[in-house]
PDB file of C-alpha atoms in Angstrom:
ATOM      1  CA  MET H  19      -6.726  -7.991  18.186  1.00  0.00           C
ATOM      2  CA  THR H  20      -5.236  -4.922  16.530  1.00  0.00           C
ATOM      3  CA  TYR H  21      -3.211  -4.951  13.472  1.00  0.00           C
ATOM      4  CA  THR H  22      -0.865  -2.212  12.399  1.00  0.00           C
ATOM      5  CA  VAL H  23      -0.935  -1.220   8.686  1.00  0.00           C
ATOM      6  CA  GLY H  24       1.834   0.469   7.015  1.00  0.00           C
ATOM      7  CA  TYR H  25       0.478   2.279   3.996  1.00  0.00           C
ATOM      8  CA  PHE H  26       2.026   3.467   0.965  1.00  0.00           C
ATOM      9  CA  ILE H  27       0.913   6.532  -1.117  1.00  0.00           C
ATOM     10  CA  GLY H  28       2.367   5.840  -4.736  1.00  0.00           C
ATOM     11  CA  SER H  29       2.219   9.424  -5.461  1.00  0.00           C
ATOM     12  CA  LEU H  30       4.889  12.161  -4.094  1.00  0.00           C
ATOM     13  CA  SER H  31       2.450  14.928  -4.397  1.00  0.00           C
ATOM     14  CA  SER H  32       1.124  16.551  -1.503  1.00  0.00           C
ATOM     15  CA  LYS H  33      -2.126  17.203  -3.263  1.00  0.00           C
ATOM     16  CA  SER H  34      -2.506  13.583  -4.522  1.00  0.00           C
ATOM     17  CA  ILE H  35      -6.104  12.343  -5.060  1.00  0.00           C
ATOM     18  CA  ASN H  36      -4.519   9.099  -3.423  1.00  0.00           C
ATOM     19  CA  ARG H  37      -3.390  10.771  -0.349  1.00  0.00           C
ATOM     20  CA  THR H  38      -7.057  12.001  -0.149  1.00  0.00           C
ATOM     21  CA  LEU H  39      -8.207   8.552  -0.523  1.00  0.00           C
ATOM     22  CA  SER H  40      -6.118   7.558   1.955  1.00  0.00           C
ATOM     23  CA  LYS H  41      -7.841   9.712   4.544  1.00  0.00           C
ATOM     24  CA  ALA H  42     -11.153   8.218   3.579  1.00  0.00           C
ATOM     25  CA  LEU H  43      -9.931   4.479   3.874  1.00  0.00           C
ATOM     26  CA  ILE H  44      -8.403   5.341   7.369  1.00  0.00           C
ATOM     27  CA  ARG H  45     -11.690   6.938   8.503  1.00  0.00           C
ATOM     28  CA  LEU H  46     -13.969   3.759   7.250  1.00  0.00           C
ATOM     29  CA  ALA H  47     -11.614   1.183   8.371  1.00  0.00           C
ATOM     30  CA  PRO H  48     -12.546  -1.328  11.272  1.00  0.00           C
ATOM     31  CA  GLU H  49     -11.361  -0.371  14.801  1.00  0.00           C
ATOM     32  CA  SER H  50      -8.969  -3.398  14.659  1.00  0.00           C
ATOM     33  CA  LEU H  51      -6.761  -1.599  12.034  1.00  0.00           C
ATOM     34  CA  HIS H  52      -4.254   1.008  13.304  1.00  0.00           C
ATOM     35  CA  PHE H  53      -2.493   3.044  10.373  1.00  0.00           C
ATOM     36  CA  GLU H  54       1.097   4.215   9.817  1.00  0.00           C
ATOM     37  CA  GLU H  55       2.083   5.847   6.547  1.00  0.00           C
ATOM     38  CA  ILE H  56       5.464   4.530   5.430  1.00  0.00           C
ATOM     39  CA  PRO H  57       7.071   7.784   3.654  1.00  0.00           C
ATOM     40  CA  ILE H  58       8.865   7.068   0.222  1.00  0.00           C
ATOM     41  CA  LYS H  59       9.654  10.578  -0.919  1.00  0.00           C
ATOM     42  CA  ASP H  60      13.184  10.943   0.405  1.00  0.00           C
ATOM     43  CA  LEU H  61      14.616   7.413  -0.734  1.00  0.00           C
ATOM     44  CA  PRO H  62      17.515   7.579  -3.268  1.00  0.00           C
ATOM     45  CA  LEU H  63      17.101   5.348  -6.351  1.00  0.00           C
ATOM     46  CA  TYR H  64      18.020   1.842  -5.536  1.00  0.00           C
ATOM     47  CA  ASN H  65      21.576   0.884  -6.422  1.00  0.00           C
ATOM     48  CA  ARG H  66      22.871  -2.625  -5.651  1.00  0.00           C
ATOM     49  CA  ASP H  67      26.220  -1.160  -4.907  1.00  0.00           C
ATOM     50  CA  LEU H  68      24.882   0.226  -1.957  1.00  0.00           C
ATOM     51  CA  ASP H  69      23.690  -3.079  -0.605  1.00  0.00           C
ATOM     52  CA  ALA H  70      26.661  -3.748   1.562  1.00  0.00           C
ATOM     53  CA  ASP H  71      26.157  -0.293   3.252  1.00  0.00           C
ATOM     54  CA  TYR H  72      22.604   0.583   3.178  1.00  0.00           C
ATOM     55  CA  PRO H  73      21.708   4.143   3.494  1.00  0.00           C
ATOM     56  CA  PRO H  74      19.661   5.496   6.284  1.00  0.00           C
ATOM     57  CA  GLU H  75      16.796   6.180   4.269  1.00  0.00           C
ATOM     58  CA  GLY H  76      16.558   2.378   2.869  1.00  0.00           C
ATOM     59  CA  ARG H  77      17.239   1.090   6.542  1.00  0.00           C
ATOM     60  CA  ALA H  78      14.325   3.182   7.820  1.00  0.00           C
ATOM     61  CA  LEU H  79      11.787   1.956   5.177  1.00  0.00           C
ATOM     62  CA  LYS H  80      12.879  -1.601   5.858  1.00  0.00           C
ATOM     63  CA  GLU H  81      12.363  -0.924   9.710  1.00  0.00           C
ATOM     64  CA  ALA H  82       9.042   0.637   9.118  1.00  0.00           C
ATOM     65  CA  ILE H  83       7.857  -2.345   7.124  1.00  0.00           C
ATOM     66  CA  GLU H  84       8.938  -4.937   9.403  1.00  0.00           C
ATOM     67  CA  ARG H  85       7.052  -2.938  12.354  1.00  0.00           C
ATOM     68  CA  VAL H  86       3.767  -3.288  10.747  1.00  0.00           C
ATOM     69  CA  ASP H  87       1.526  -6.328  10.497  1.00  0.00           C
ATOM     70  CA  ALA H  88       0.424  -5.547   6.971  1.00  0.00           C
ATOM     71  CA  VAL H  89       0.697  -3.041   4.050  1.00  0.00           C
ATOM     72  CA  LEU H  90      -1.725  -1.218   2.109  1.00  0.00           C
ATOM     73  CA  PHE H  91      -0.731   0.401  -1.337  1.00  0.00           C
ATOM     74  CA  ILE H  92      -2.672   3.434  -2.486  1.00  0.00           C
ATOM     75  CA  THR H  93      -1.225   4.394  -5.871  1.00  0.00           C
ATOM     76  CA  PRO H  94      -2.150   6.407  -8.947  1.00  0.00           C
ATOM     77  CA  GLU H  95      -1.330   4.788 -12.327  1.00  0.00           C
ATOM     78  CA  PHE H  96       1.267   6.610 -14.581  1.00  0.00           C
ATOM     79  CA  ASN H  97       1.622   5.686 -18.046  1.00  0.00           C
ATOM     80  CA  ARG H  98      -0.381   2.129 -17.250  1.00  0.00           C
ATOM     81  CA  ASP H  99       2.069   1.440 -14.366  1.00  0.00           C
ATOM     82  CA  ILE H 100       2.881   2.313 -10.854  1.00  0.00           C
ATOM     83  CA  PRO H 101       4.990   5.317 -10.388  1.00  0.00           C
ATOM     84  CA  GLY H 102       8.892   5.025 -10.385  1.00  0.00           C
ATOM     85  CA  SER H 103       8.856   6.246  -6.739  1.00  0.00           C
ATOM     86  CA  LEU H 104       6.599   3.393  -5.639  1.00  0.00           C
ATOM     87  CA  LYS H 105       8.623   0.783  -7.584  1.00  0.00           C
ATOM     88  CA  ASN H 106      11.887   2.282  -6.049  1.00  0.00           C
ATOM     89  CA  ALA H 107      10.465   1.854  -2.523  1.00  0.00           C
ATOM     90  CA  ILE H 108       9.471  -1.920  -3.293  1.00  0.00           C
ATOM     91  CA  ASP H 109      12.889  -2.333  -4.611  1.00  0.00           C
ATOM     92  CA  TRP H 110      14.815  -0.999  -1.502  1.00  0.00           C
ATOM     93  CA  ALA H 111      12.421  -3.068   0.723  1.00  0.00           C
ATOM     94  CA  SER H 112      13.035  -6.330  -0.933  1.00  0.00           C
ATOM     95  CA  ARG H 113      16.888  -5.945  -1.081  1.00  0.00           C
ATOM     96  CA  PRO H 114      19.585  -6.781  -0.294  1.00  0.00           C
ATOM     97  CA  TRP H 115      19.001 -10.652  -1.546  1.00  0.00           C
ATOM     98  CA  GLY H 116      17.519 -12.570   1.442  1.00  0.00           C
ATOM     99  CA  THR H 117      16.384  -9.659   3.417  1.00  0.00           C
ATOM    100  CA  ASN H 118      12.874  -8.800   1.865  1.00  0.00           C
ATOM    101  CA  SER H 119      10.815  -6.874   4.313  1.00  0.00           C
ATOM    102  CA  LEU H 120       7.627  -7.814   2.216  1.00  0.00           C
ATOM    103  CA  ASN H 121       8.095 -11.451   2.801  1.00  0.00           C
ATOM    104  CA  ARG H 122       4.880 -12.889   4.275  1.00  0.00           C
ATOM    105  CA  LYS H 123       3.558  -9.397   4.865  1.00  0.00           C
ATOM    106  CA  PRO H 124      -0.282  -9.294   4.071  1.00  0.00           C
ATOM    107  CA  SER H 125      -0.912  -6.379   1.437  1.00  0.00           C
ATOM    108  CA  ALA H 126      -3.895  -5.072  -0.379  1.00  0.00           C
ATOM    109  CA  ILE H 127      -4.046  -2.529  -3.356  1.00  0.00           C
ATOM    110  CA  ILE H 128      -6.399   0.342  -4.074  1.00  0.00           C
ATOM    111  CA  GLY H 129      -5.890   3.567  -6.165  1.00  0.00           C
ATOM    112  CA  ALA H 130      -7.835   6.525  -7.565  1.00  0.00           C
ATOM    113  CA  SER H 131      -7.779   8.150 -10.928  1.00  0.00           C
ATOM    114  CA  PRO H 132      -9.815  10.642 -12.885  1.00  0.00           C
ATOM    115  CA  GLY H 133     -10.166   7.714 -15.588  1.00  0.00           C
ATOM    116  CA  LYS H 134     -13.038   5.404 -15.918  1.00  0.00           C
ATOM    117  CA  ILE H 135     -10.792   2.511 -15.230  1.00  0.00           C
ATOM    118  CA  GLY H 136      -9.186   3.931 -12.022  1.00  0.00           C
ATOM    119  CA  THR H 137      -5.979   2.388 -11.658  1.00  0.00           C
ATOM    120  CA  ALA H 138      -6.607  -1.114 -12.743  1.00  0.00           C
ATOM    121  CA  VAL H 139      -3.461  -1.663 -15.015  1.00  0.00           C
ATOM    122  CA  ALA H 140      -1.112  -0.245 -12.522  1.00  0.00           C
ATOM    123  CA  GLN H 141      -2.615  -2.543  -9.715  1.00  0.00           C
ATOM    124  CA  GLN H 142      -2.224  -5.706 -12.091  1.00  0.00           C
ATOM    125  CA  ASN H 143       1.446  -4.764 -12.570  1.00  0.00           C
ATOM    126  CA  LEU H 144       1.814  -4.184  -8.811  1.00  0.00           C
ATOM    127  CA  ARG H 145       0.313  -7.711  -8.162  1.00  0.00           C
ATOM    128  CA  GLY H 146       3.072  -9.334 -10.026  1.00  0.00           C
ATOM    129  CA  ILE H 147       5.752  -7.464  -8.228  1.00  0.00           C
ATOM    130  CA  LEU H 148       4.179  -8.176  -5.085  1.00  0.00           C
ATOM    131  CA  ALA H 149       3.914 -11.950  -5.854  1.00  0.00           C
ATOM    132  CA  PHE H 150       7.831 -12.033  -6.610  1.00  0.00           C
ATOM    133  CA  CYS H 151       8.179 -10.451  -3.144  1.00  0.00           C
ATOM    134  CA  ASN H 152       6.100 -13.249  -1.188  1.00  0.00           C
ATOM    135  CA  SER H 153       3.621 -10.813  -0.348  1.00  0.00           C
ATOM    136  CA  PRO H 154       0.248 -12.591   0.166  1.00  0.00           C
ATOM    137  CA  GLN H 155      -2.361 -10.299  -1.587  1.00  0.00           C
ATOM    138  CA  MET H 156      -6.143  -9.701  -0.944  1.00  0.00           C
ATOM    139  CA  SER H 157      -7.558 -10.312  -4.282  1.00  0.00           C
ATOM    140  CA  ALA H 158     -11.180  -9.355  -3.666  1.00  0.00           C
ATOM    141  CA  PRO H 159     -12.839  -6.989  -3.679  1.00  0.00           C
ATOM    142  CA  GLU H 160     -10.937  -5.150  -6.313  1.00  0.00           C
ATOM    143  CA  ALA H 161     -11.106  -1.437  -5.899  1.00  0.00           C
ATOM    144  CA  TYR H 162     -10.378   0.908  -8.928  1.00  0.00           C
ATOM    145  CA  ILE H 163     -11.720   4.242  -7.893  1.00  0.00           C
ATOM    146  CA  GLN H 164     -12.753   6.802 -10.474  1.00  0.00           C
ATOM    147  CA  PHE H 165     -11.987  10.028  -8.504  1.00  0.00           C
ATOM    148  CA  THR H 166     -14.415  12.884  -9.477  1.00  0.00           C
ATOM    149  CA  PRO H 167     -14.296  16.432  -8.008  1.00  0.00           C
ATOM    150  CA  GLY H 168     -15.975  16.596  -4.550  1.00  0.00           C
ATOM    151  CA  LEU H 169     -15.958  12.918  -4.164  1.00  0.00           C
ATOM    152  CA  ILE H 170     -13.896  12.683  -1.113  1.00  0.00           C
ATOM    153  CA  THR H 171     -13.257  16.041   0.997  1.00  0.00           C
ATOM    154  CA  ASP H 172      -9.565  16.924   2.129  1.00  0.00           C
ATOM    155  CA  ASP H 173     -10.552  15.342   5.506  1.00  0.00           C
ATOM    156  CA  GLY H 174     -11.490  12.173   3.998  1.00  0.00           C
ATOM    157  CA  GLU H 175     -15.402  12.577   4.026  1.00  0.00           C
ATOM    158  CA  VAL H 176     -17.017  10.731   1.264  1.00  0.00           C
ATOM    159  CA  SER H 177     -19.954  12.446  -0.490  1.00  0.00           C
ATOM    160  CA  ASP H 178     -21.322   9.439  -2.391  1.00  0.00           C
ATOM    161  CA  ALA H 179     -23.189   7.016  -0.294  1.00  0.00           C
ATOM    162  CA  SER H 180     -22.450   4.048  -2.425  1.00  0.00           C
ATOM    163  CA  THR H 181     -18.750   4.764  -2.738  1.00  0.00           C
ATOM    164  CA  GLU H 182     -18.614   5.295   1.093  1.00  0.00           C
ATOM    165  CA  GLN H 183     -20.246   1.888   1.470  1.00  0.00           C
ATOM    166  CA  PHE H 184     -17.716   0.188  -1.036  1.00  0.00           C
ATOM    167  CA  LEU H 185     -14.596   1.757   0.613  1.00  0.00           C
ATOM    168  CA  ARG H 186     -15.903   0.584   4.144  1.00  0.00           C
ATOM    169  CA  HIS H 187     -16.447  -3.073   2.819  1.00  0.00           C
ATOM    170  CA  PHE H 188     -12.997  -2.903   1.199  1.00  0.00           C
ATOM    171  CA  MET H 189     -11.442  -2.007   4.500  1.00  0.00           C
ATOM    172  CA  GLU H 190     -13.647  -4.366   6.596  1.00  0.00           C
ATOM    173  CA  GLU H 191     -12.486  -7.330   4.054  1.00  0.00           C
ATOM    174  CA  PHE H 192      -8.736  -6.204   4.376  1.00  0.00           C
ATOM    175  CA  GLY H 193      -9.165  -6.496   8.260  1.00  0.00           C
ATOM    176  CA  LEU H 194     -10.457  -9.961   7.851  1.00  0.00           C
ATOM    177  CA  PHE H 195      -7.806 -10.758   5.239  1.00  0.00           C
ATOM    178  CA  VAL H 196      -4.885  -9.407   7.562  1.00  0.00           C
ATOM    179  CA  GLU H 197      -6.172 -11.794  10.621  1.00  0.00           C
ATOM    180  CA  ARG H 198      -6.411 -14.887   8.426  1.00  0.00           C
ATOM    181  CA  VAL H 199      -2.902 -14.528   6.896  1.00  0.00           C
ATOM    182  CA  LEU H 200      -1.332 -13.778   9.972  1.00  0.00           C
ATOM    183  CA  ARG H 201      -3.140 -16.719  11.806  1.00  0.00           C
ATOM    184  CA  VAL H 202      -1.676 -19.059   8.910  1.00  0.00           C
ATOM    185  CA  LEU H 203       1.774 -17.216   8.579  1.00  0.00           C
ATOM    186  CA  PRO H 204       2.919 -15.811  11.689  1.00  0.00           C
ATOM    187  CA  GLN H 205       5.532 -12.948  11.224  1.00  0.00           C
ATOM    188  CA  GLY H 206       7.870 -14.222  14.056  1.00  0.00           C
TER     189      GLY H 206
END
């Protein structure tokens, strides 16, 4: 069985190291996973006043999430938290009340940073948000990637064998997690 994974890149930068990490993850993922980026750069700031007449960007985001079987968050850490753009996307996805597009959607989190602790604090904060949104989360393996120059090429080639093996294992585990969750919590 093939599962479609929608992935979010928390950074809006076209040169984001997390965008580079996403290319490696897609390359190393099992064949059972197919990937579609869910863009967040054009979303206006969430405003509850718009719930009655959701803007096209908000509807497109919700529809993109609803089309996929699972979601993967690939995010940097800004000031010990997730970027505001990613939180904004989650707010749009989970509203209006009663139409949470992340409900029962299997998810995983990974991120890269130049720092030694990677994106550990941001990921912990994102876990709390996703728990509130009732998105089942892969809790292990955790993946906090210290991104060093040359670790991953612009095409997603990983230069360090142990990092490549770890990322491949992470994606294999995510594939198994998605399959288990969807067997127990069908989306239909």
